[in-house]
Every structure is written in C-alpha cells, then in structure tokens.
Amino acid sequence: MSEDIENYKEKYKTLEDLPGIGPATINKLKEIGFKTVESLGTATLNELVSAGIGKEVAEKVIETARKTVAITFVRGDELVELRKNIRKLTTGCSSLDNLLGGGIETQSLTEFYGEFGSGKSQLCHQLCVTVQLGETQGGLNGSVLYIDTESTFRPKRVQQIAPRFGIKPKDVLKGIVYAEAYTSNHQTVLLENADEVIRDNNIKLIIVDSVMSHFRSEYIGREMLANRQQQLNKHLHKLTRLGRAFNTSLVITNQVMATPDAFFSKAVAPVGGHILGHMSHSRIFIRKGRNNMRIAKLTASPSLPEGEAPMRITERGIESDEDY
Ligand code: ADP
Ligand code: MG
C-alpha cells in the first residue's frame, strides 16, 4: 500500500508529469494554489471547476494526483499500515510529551490555547528547534513554516533555546521559513500558496500563532459571524490538507475568553466556536501557575485520556523536572 504511494510519488513528481493536462490547466492550478502533485491530491472537484477547469479533466487529474497521497478506501489492517507513516514530534518537554502520548502527531491539528502570557508562543519557538532534530532524537528532520499573526516571533529566542538540543544558534534559523500575516485574508492566502514552499524546504511542521486573532478583530458582531466561520473553516481545511499531503505536524495557538460559569470563578474557553473545536484533533489548555510554572491540560484527543502536565518556562525554553 504505502509502497504504491512511493512509486506514484516517483512517477508524478510535478504537475507536468501528470497525464492529460496541458500548460493552460497547469497555470490555472497554480493560480489557485495547487502547485504540487501532493496538494492537488487533496483538492476538491469544485475548487478546480470553479477555476475554469473542465469537469472531466479535473476529475482525472485529481484521481491521478490522489495516488500520491493516501486518500481512498482502505481496510482496517491497511489503515494500521498507513498510520505507520504518522510521526510524533517531541515538544522538548518530557512531561508534555508524556501527556501527548509521545509528542505532536503529523497529519492532524494540535491546538494550544490559554490566556496571554501562558507560554503558547514560547512553545512554538521551541518546536522550531525540535522539528529540526533527527528522528532518533524525537524530531522530524525537517524545517518549520511559521505564520505569525501577532508579531511575537523572535529569532533570538529560538537561538537561545537551540543549544539545549545540540543545535548551533548560527544554524537553527536556516530551518525556519517565516511569514507575518497582516490580515485574516493574508493568513489564508499565505497557506493557500504554501505547497511549493513546503515541498522545496522539507517543511515538517506548520505553526499558526495565533490562529484567531485577525479573525476576531476583523469580524465584529453577530451579522459577520457566519461569514467569519466560513472563512475560518476554509483556512483550517487547507491546513489539515497540507498536513496530510506532506506528512507535517500542524500546530495552532488560540486565545481564550471568559465563560459564564456558576461554579468556577475563572472558567475560560478557546475562541473560534464549533468550527475550530471540530477541526482540532487535540486541544491542550495551558494555564499559569506560580512563578514560571505552567500546567498543560489535554482537554480533547482522539485516543488519549485527559490529563495534566506541569512545566516551566526558563531561559532554556519549556522544560519539566524529568528533563534533568
Ligand atoms: P502567549 O501564551 O501569550 O503566547 P508567551 O509564549 O509569549 O505567551 O509567554 C510569555 C512568557 O514567557 C512570559 O511569562 C515570559 O516571562 C516568558 N519568557 C519569555 N522569554 C523568556 C526567557 N528568555 N526566559 C524565561 N522566560 C521567558
Ligand atoms: Mg503568543
């Protein structure tokens, strides 16, 4: 099964290798963000047809491109085989890795949420380092695509964390492809055009820090909510499809809002509504403890029990007692 995929990947390396499409169709595909065979394998018929590609051609190219990604009916035993492709990325913090059953899975969406200063961006900085580690060290041997919506990314901080993992400060930034998103639309367009960047830079982790801030500030009031959720849905779908196509980990951070709750004085919930709740496979709440302590709580997971992990933010990054 997965051997077949490898064969097709070899056979159809670029759009030009696909049978039955000419330059005009290829141009249209590129315009709507399908610049690689892998991402085309996750396209819908409707996306291609609305870009002016004939239905028959569209059906054919999607079908062929799909052979390079595992998107078809499979038997349960084959699914186990396919899931062997899924990797886990270490967070670099043992207690958090344990909570996550070993680390952050590829091909699914992991959401960290918490109030301002809880350490979400710090964790993202650390993941920029760990993704570059070899697989025996818990890394993915790849680079990171970092989409920053709050202008809080600091290369110096990544360089400060790197030596703990045996990576030189002067080397670590080469493994980071960074983009600042100025609006929710810009954020969406960046991802829609990311497939080639992902392939060419061996991206194994995509970070969106933070996913909701632009959506929240631009779409105000009830009457804009439906539209906001529609755009958000599209954005998150694109993200998971890229993760699927390129076997990358997907990490988003999210803000919280207070919820009226009769029993707890400080109950909070992630923003983004049901769309975000359904799309995030794993959700981790980070709350502040005393001093530099933080507590991560797994609040949703397809296969793991709920649980908590204590950790600390120090000069070395995010760590726990077990890391010594
Ligand atoms: P947010 O959840 O809002 O993204 P951050 O990830 O920015 O929060 O975390 C901010 C916290 O990280 C602050 O408490 C800050 O003191 C701590 N922090 C940032 N840099 C360092 C550092 N170099 N050494 C120790 N703590 C740091
Ligand atoms: Mg932040």
Short mmCIF file of C-alpha atoms and ligand atoms in Angstrom, two decimals:
data_model
loop_
_atom_site.label_atom_id
_atom_site.label_comp_id
_atom_site.label_asym_id
_atom_site.label_seq_id
_atom_site.Cartn_x
_atom_site.Cartn_y
_atom_site.Cartn_z
CA MET A 1 0.00 0.00 0.00
CA SER A 2 2.47 2.66 1.12
CA GLU A 3 4.97 1.22 -1.38
CA ASP A 4 2.49 2.05 -4.15
CA ILE A 5 2.33 5.62 -2.91
CA GLU A 6 6.10 5.85 -3.07
CA ASN A 7 6.06 4.55 -6.66
CA TYR A 8 3.48 7.11 -7.72
CA LYS A 9 5.40 9.88 -5.96
CA GLU A 10 8.39 8.90 -8.02
CA LYS A 11 6.36 8.80 -11.23
CA TYR A 12 4.42 12.04 -10.74
CA LYS A 13 6.92 14.45 -9.27
CA THR A 14 5.50 17.65 -10.75
CA LEU A 15 2.20 18.73 -12.28
CA GLU A 16 3.84 18.47 -15.70
CA ASP A 17 4.25 14.72 -15.16
CA LEU A 18 0.50 14.14 -14.86
CA PRO A 19 -1.04 12.63 -18.00
CA GLY A 20 -3.74 14.51 -19.88
CA ILE A 21 -3.13 18.11 -18.79
CA GLY A 22 -1.66 20.95 -20.77
CA PRO A 23 0.05 24.19 -19.79
CA ALA A 24 -3.22 26.15 -19.60
CA THR A 25 -4.64 23.82 -16.96
CA ILE A 26 -1.34 23.77 -15.10
CA ASN A 27 -1.39 27.57 -14.95
CA LYS A 28 -4.91 27.58 -13.60
CA LEU A 29 -3.99 25.01 -10.96
CA LYS A 30 -1.01 27.09 -9.87
CA GLU A 31 -3.17 30.20 -9.68
CA ILE A 32 -5.49 28.57 -7.20
CA GLY A 33 -2.66 27.27 -5.06
CA PHE A 34 -2.15 23.73 -6.32
CA LYS A 35 1.46 23.89 -7.37
CA THR A 36 2.42 20.39 -6.30
CA VAL A 37 1.00 16.96 -7.04
CA GLU A 38 0.65 16.22 -3.33
CA SER A 39 -1.59 19.19 -2.61
CA LEU A 40 -3.60 18.54 -5.78
CA GLY A 41 -4.30 15.11 -4.35
CA THR A 42 -6.31 16.82 -1.61
CA ALA A 43 -8.21 19.18 -3.93
CA THR A 44 -11.97 19.00 -4.41
CA LEU A 45 -13.61 18.82 -7.82
CA ASN A 46 -15.49 22.02 -7.10
CA GLU A 47 -12.31 24.00 -6.46
CA LEU A 48 -10.95 23.09 -9.88
CA VAL A 49 -14.18 23.52 -11.77
CA SER A 50 -14.79 26.97 -10.29
CA ALA A 51 -11.34 27.96 -11.51
CA GLY A 52 -12.47 27.18 -15.04
CA ILE A 53 -11.03 23.71 -15.49
CA GLY A 54 -13.30 21.29 -17.33
CA LYS A 55 -15.03 18.72 -15.16
CA GLU A 56 -13.59 15.69 -16.91
CA VAL A 57 -10.04 16.97 -16.83
CA ALA A 58 -10.48 17.98 -13.20
CA GLU A 59 -11.75 14.55 -12.21
CA LYS A 60 -8.91 12.84 -14.00
CA VAL A 61 -6.06 14.93 -12.57
CA ILE A 62 -7.38 14.75 -9.02
CA GLU A 63 -7.72 10.99 -9.32
CA THR A 64 -4.16 10.61 -10.56
CA ALA A 65 -2.74 13.04 -8.01
CA ARG A 66 -4.55 11.18 -5.22
CA LYS A 67 -2.44 8.13 -5.93
CA THR A 68 0.49 10.02 -4.40
CA VAL A 69 -1.38 10.59 -1.14
CA ALA A 70 -3.32 8.05 0.83
CA ILE A 71 -6.86 9.17 0.13
CA THR A 72 -9.06 6.24 -0.75
CA PHE A 73 -10.97 3.46 0.97
CA VAL A 74 -8.71 1.19 2.93
CA ARG A 75 -9.21 -1.91 5.04
CA GLY A 76 -8.57 -1.68 8.76
CA ASP A 77 -5.30 -3.56 8.53
CA GLU A 78 -4.15 -1.30 5.72
CA LEU A 79 -5.06 1.70 7.84
CA VAL A 80 -2.68 0.46 10.51
CA GLU A 81 -0.05 0.24 7.79
CA LEU A 82 -0.83 3.80 6.64
CA ARG A 83 -0.74 5.16 10.15
CA LYS A 84 2.84 3.91 10.34
CA ASN A 85 3.68 6.99 8.27
CA ILE A 86 2.48 9.19 11.08
CA ARG A 87 5.34 10.60 13.11
CA LYS A 88 5.49 12.22 16.50
CA LEU A 89 7.36 15.43 17.11
CA THR A 90 8.89 15.92 20.54
CA THR A 91 8.00 19.18 22.28
CA GLY A 92 11.34 19.05 24.08
CA CYS A 93 9.49 18.95 27.39
CA SER A 94 9.15 15.40 28.80
CA SER A 95 6.03 15.95 30.85
CA LEU A 96 4.24 17.48 27.87
CA ASP A 97 5.42 14.67 25.57
CA ASN A 98 4.02 12.12 28.00
CA LEU A 99 0.72 13.95 28.13
CA LEU A 100 0.59 13.82 24.32
CA GLY A 101 1.44 10.13 24.13
CA GLY A 102 4.95 10.81 22.84
CA GLY A 103 4.65 14.12 21.05
CA ILE A 104 2.75 16.08 18.44
CA GLU A 105 1.44 13.81 15.67
CA THR A 106 1.86 14.57 12.00
CA GLN A 107 -1.23 14.85 9.77
CA SER A 108 -3.51 16.15 12.50
CA LEU A 109 -4.21 19.52 14.01
CA THR A 110 -2.95 20.27 17.52
CA GLU A 111 -4.23 23.37 19.29
CA PHE A 112 -2.63 25.04 22.31
CA TYR A 113 -4.86 27.59 23.97
CA GLY A 114 -4.52 29.77 27.02
CA GLU A 115 -4.52 33.32 28.22
CA PHE A 116 -1.95 35.96 27.38
CA GLY A 117 1.48 35.04 28.71
CA SER A 118 0.67 31.38 29.26
CA GLY A 119 3.58 30.31 27.04
CA LYS A 120 1.96 29.38 23.73
CA SER A 121 4.42 31.35 21.63
CA GLN A 122 7.33 30.14 23.76
CA LEU A 123 6.33 26.59 22.94
CA CYS A 124 6.13 27.48 19.24
CA HIS A 125 9.69 28.84 19.44
CA GLN A 126 10.87 25.59 20.99
CA LEU A 127 9.14 23.49 18.30
CA CYS A 128 11.10 25.46 15.69
CA VAL A 129 14.16 23.79 17.21
CA THR A 130 12.89 20.28 17.93
CA VAL A 131 11.43 19.74 14.44
CA GLN A 132 14.98 20.01 13.11
CA LEU A 133 16.26 17.15 15.26
CA GLY A 134 16.79 13.71 13.77
CA GLU A 135 14.08 11.10 14.22
CA THR A 136 16.08 9.22 16.85
CA GLN A 137 16.02 12.38 18.97
CA GLY A 138 12.29 12.82 18.52
CA GLY A 139 12.48 15.38 15.71
CA LEU A 140 11.18 15.21 12.17
CA ASN A 141 14.45 16.04 10.46
CA GLY A 142 12.82 18.96 8.69
CA SER A 143 12.06 22.65 8.75
CA VAL A 144 9.21 24.74 10.08
CA LEU A 145 6.81 27.10 8.36
CA TYR A 146 5.91 29.79 10.91
CA ILE A 147 2.90 32.00 10.31
CA ASP A 148 2.91 34.82 12.84
CA THR A 149 -0.22 36.93 13.25
CA GLU A 150 0.78 38.83 16.40
CA SER A 151 4.36 39.80 15.54
CA THR A 152 5.74 37.96 18.54
CA PHE A 153 8.26 35.69 16.81
CA ARG A 154 11.82 36.40 17.97
CA PRO A 155 14.67 34.63 16.14
CA LYS A 156 17.00 35.42 19.08
CA ARG A 157 14.79 33.42 21.42
CA VAL A 158 14.98 30.39 19.10
CA GLN A 159 18.76 30.79 19.10
CA GLN A 160 18.73 30.89 22.89
CA ILE A 161 16.80 27.60 23.08
CA ALA A 162 18.72 25.73 20.35
CA PRO A 163 21.94 24.73 22.23
CA ARG A 164 19.96 22.70 24.77
CA PHE A 165 19.03 20.40 21.89
CA GLY A 166 22.51 20.33 20.43
CA ILE A 167 21.80 22.71 17.54
CA LYS A 168 24.10 25.67 16.97
CA PRO A 169 22.48 29.13 17.20
CA LYS A 170 24.01 30.06 13.86
CA ASP A 171 22.41 27.06 12.14
CA VAL A 172 18.95 26.96 13.68
CA LEU A 173 17.41 29.90 11.79
CA LYS A 174 18.11 28.26 8.43
CA GLY A 175 15.43 25.72 9.26
CA ILE A 176 12.71 28.34 9.70
CA VAL A 177 10.55 29.77 6.92
CA TYR A 178 8.75 32.74 8.43
CA ALA A 179 5.79 34.80 7.27
CA GLU A 180 3.97 37.53 9.09
CA ALA A 181 0.25 37.62 8.31
CA TYR A 182 -1.26 41.11 8.38
CA THR A 183 -4.93 40.20 7.99
CA SER A 184 -7.03 37.06 8.16
CA ASN A 185 -7.22 37.12 4.40
CA HIS A 186 -3.44 37.38 4.13
CA GLN A 187 -3.12 34.49 6.58
CA THR A 188 -5.44 32.39 4.41
CA VAL A 189 -3.73 33.31 1.15
CA LEU A 190 -0.30 32.51 2.62
CA LEU A 191 -1.40 28.95 3.30
CA GLU A 192 -3.19 28.59 0.01
CA ASN A 193 0.10 29.26 -1.73
CA ALA A 194 2.36 27.33 0.58
CA ASP A 195 2.54 23.91 -1.05
CA GLU A 196 5.64 24.56 -3.13
CA VAL A 197 7.42 26.21 -0.22
CA ILE A 198 6.58 23.19 1.92
CA ARG A 199 7.92 20.73 -0.60
CA ASP A 200 11.05 22.68 -1.52
CA ASN A 201 12.06 23.40 2.09
CA ASN A 202 11.25 19.99 3.53
CA ILE A 203 8.75 21.59 5.92
CA LYS A 204 7.66 19.10 8.58
CA LEU A 205 5.85 21.48 10.93
CA ILE A 206 3.41 24.29 10.19
CA ILE A 207 2.71 26.75 13.01
CA VAL A 208 -0.02 29.40 13.02
CA ASP A 209 0.48 31.64 16.08
CA SER A 210 -2.20 32.69 16.73
CA VAL A 211 -4.95 31.37 14.51
CA MET A 212 -7.90 33.53 15.63
CA SER A 213 -6.52 36.97 16.40
CA HIS A 214 -7.18 38.54 12.98
CA PHE A 215 -10.49 36.76 12.51
CA ARG A 216 -11.59 38.00 15.90
CA SER A 217 -10.67 41.62 15.38
CA GLU A 218 -11.92 41.90 11.80
CA TYR A 219 -15.28 40.20 12.05
CA ILE A 220 -17.25 42.05 14.66
CA GLY A 221 -20.83 41.47 15.63
CA ARG A 222 -23.38 38.75 15.06
CA GLU A 223 -24.11 39.52 11.44
CA MET A 224 -20.48 38.86 10.47
CA LEU A 225 -20.15 35.65 12.41
CA ALA A 226 -21.40 33.25 9.74
CA ASN A 227 -19.02 34.72 7.22
CA ARG A 228 -16.13 34.57 9.67
CA GLN A 229 -16.77 30.91 10.42
CA GLN A 230 -16.92 30.12 6.72
CA GLN A 231 -13.54 31.74 6.09
CA LEU A 232 -12.08 30.09 9.18
CA ASN A 233 -13.38 26.71 8.07
CA LYS A 234 -11.70 27.11 4.70
CA HIS A 235 -8.43 28.13 6.34
CA LEU A 236 -8.38 25.18 8.74
CA HIS A 237 -9.31 22.74 5.99
CA LYS A 238 -6.40 23.94 3.91
CA LEU A 239 -4.12 23.50 6.88
CA THR A 240 -5.16 19.90 7.56
CA ARG A 241 -4.99 19.04 3.88
CA LEU A 242 -1.41 20.33 3.69
CA GLY A 243 -0.57 18.25 6.75
CA ARG A 244 -2.00 15.21 5.08
CA ALA A 245 -0.31 15.80 1.76
CA PHE A 246 3.15 16.42 3.19
CA ASN A 247 3.01 14.43 6.45
CA THR A 248 3.68 17.51 8.58
CA SER A 249 2.68 18.33 12.13
CA LEU A 250 0.21 21.20 12.43
CA VAL A 251 0.24 23.45 15.47
CA ILE A 252 -2.11 26.36 16.07
CA THR A 253 -2.38 28.56 19.12
CA ASN A 254 -5.55 30.16 20.32
CA GLN A 255 -6.79 32.77 22.71
CA VAL A 256 -9.42 32.23 25.36
CA MET A 257 -12.49 34.07 26.52
CA ALA A 258 -14.20 34.02 29.86
CA THR A 259 -17.26 31.81 30.05
CA PRO A 260 -20.10 32.43 32.42
CA ASP A 261 -19.85 29.53 34.80
CA ALA A 262 -21.66 29.16 38.07
CA PHE A 263 -19.04 27.01 39.78
CA PHE A 264 -15.64 28.36 38.81
CA SER A 265 -14.69 31.97 39.19
CA LYS A 266 -12.23 31.92 36.28
CA ALA A 267 -13.59 29.50 33.68
CA VAL A 268 -12.24 30.10 30.18
CA ALA A 269 -12.85 28.52 26.79
CA PRO A 270 -10.97 28.71 23.49
CA VAL A 271 -12.41 31.13 20.93
CA GLY A 272 -13.36 30.10 17.40
CA GLY A 273 -16.58 28.27 18.13
CA HIS A 274 -17.62 24.85 16.92
CA ILE A 275 -15.66 25.01 13.67
CA LEU A 276 -12.37 25.22 15.50
CA GLY A 277 -13.50 22.71 18.10
CA HIS A 278 -14.32 20.14 15.46
CA MET A 279 -11.21 20.72 13.38
CA SER A 280 -8.68 20.50 16.24
CA HIS A 281 -7.87 16.87 16.82
CA SER A 282 -6.02 17.53 20.04
CA ARG A 283 -6.58 20.52 22.30
CA ILE A 284 -4.26 21.50 25.11
CA PHE A 285 -5.05 24.22 27.62
CA ILE A 286 -2.08 25.97 29.20
CA ARG A 287 -2.61 27.86 32.42
CA LYS A 288 -0.28 29.86 34.59
CA GLY A 289 0.91 28.53 37.90
CA ARG A 290 3.14 30.16 40.45
CA ASN A 291 6.27 31.97 39.23
CA ASN A 292 7.34 30.46 35.92
CA MET A 293 5.29 27.28 36.34
CA ARG A 294 2.70 26.34 33.76
CA ILE A 295 0.20 23.49 33.67
CA ALA A 296 -0.76 21.91 30.36
CA LYS A 297 -4.06 20.08 30.30
CA LEU A 298 -5.15 17.80 27.49
CA THR A 299 -8.82 18.63 27.02
CA ALA A 300 -9.54 16.78 23.75
CA SER A 301 -7.83 13.90 22.00
CA PRO A 302 -8.90 11.13 19.59
CA SER A 303 -7.09 8.44 21.58
CA LEU A 304 -5.58 9.72 24.82
CA PRO A 305 -7.08 10.20 28.26
CA GLU A 306 -7.42 13.69 29.71
CA GLY A 307 -4.51 14.61 31.92
CA GLU A 308 -2.21 17.34 33.15
CA ALA A 309 1.48 18.09 32.86
CA PRO A 310 3.48 20.60 34.89
CA MET A 311 6.19 22.54 33.10
CA ARG A 312 8.33 25.65 33.44
CA ILE A 313 9.37 28.49 31.18
CA THR A 314 13.04 29.25 31.68
CA GLU A 315 15.90 30.72 29.68
CA ARG A 316 16.36 27.23 28.20
CA GLY A 317 12.82 27.14 26.87
CA ILE A 318 9.97 24.99 28.15
CA GLU A 319 11.01 22.14 30.38
CA SER A 320 9.94 19.83 33.20
CA ASP A 321 11.69 18.13 36.12
CA GLU A 322 12.15 14.94 34.08
CA ASP A 323 14.35 16.83 31.65
CA TYR A 324 17.26 16.83 34.11
P1 ADP B 1 1.50 33.60 24.99
O1 ADP B 1 0.75 32.43 25.54
O2 ADP B 1 0.76 34.89 25.18
O3 ADP B 1 1.99 33.40 23.61
P2 ADP B 1 4.28 33.63 25.59
O4 ADP B 1 4.60 32.36 24.93
O5 ADP B 1 4.69 34.87 24.91
O6 ADP B 1 2.75 33.73 25.96
O7 ADP B 1 4.94 33.52 27.04
C1 ADP B 1 5.33 34.63 27.75
C2 ADP B 1 6.03 34.14 28.98
O8 ADP B 1 7.29 33.57 28.66
C3 ADP B 1 6.29 35.27 29.94
O9 ADP B 1 5.89 34.84 31.24
C4 ADP B 1 7.79 35.44 29.89
O10 ADP B 1 8.30 35.82 31.12
C5 ADP B 1 8.29 34.07 29.50
N1 ADP B 1 9.56 34.18 28.79
C6 ADP B 1 9.77 34.72 27.57
N2 ADP B 1 11.08 34.70 27.26
C7 ADP B 1 11.72 34.15 28.30
C8 ADP B 1 13.09 33.86 28.59
N3 ADP B 1 14.06 34.17 27.73
N4 ADP B 1 13.38 33.28 29.77
C9 ADP B 1 12.41 32.98 30.64
N5 ADP B 1 11.09 33.23 30.44
C10 ADP B 1 10.75 33.81 29.29
MG MG B 2 1.75 34.49 21.89
#
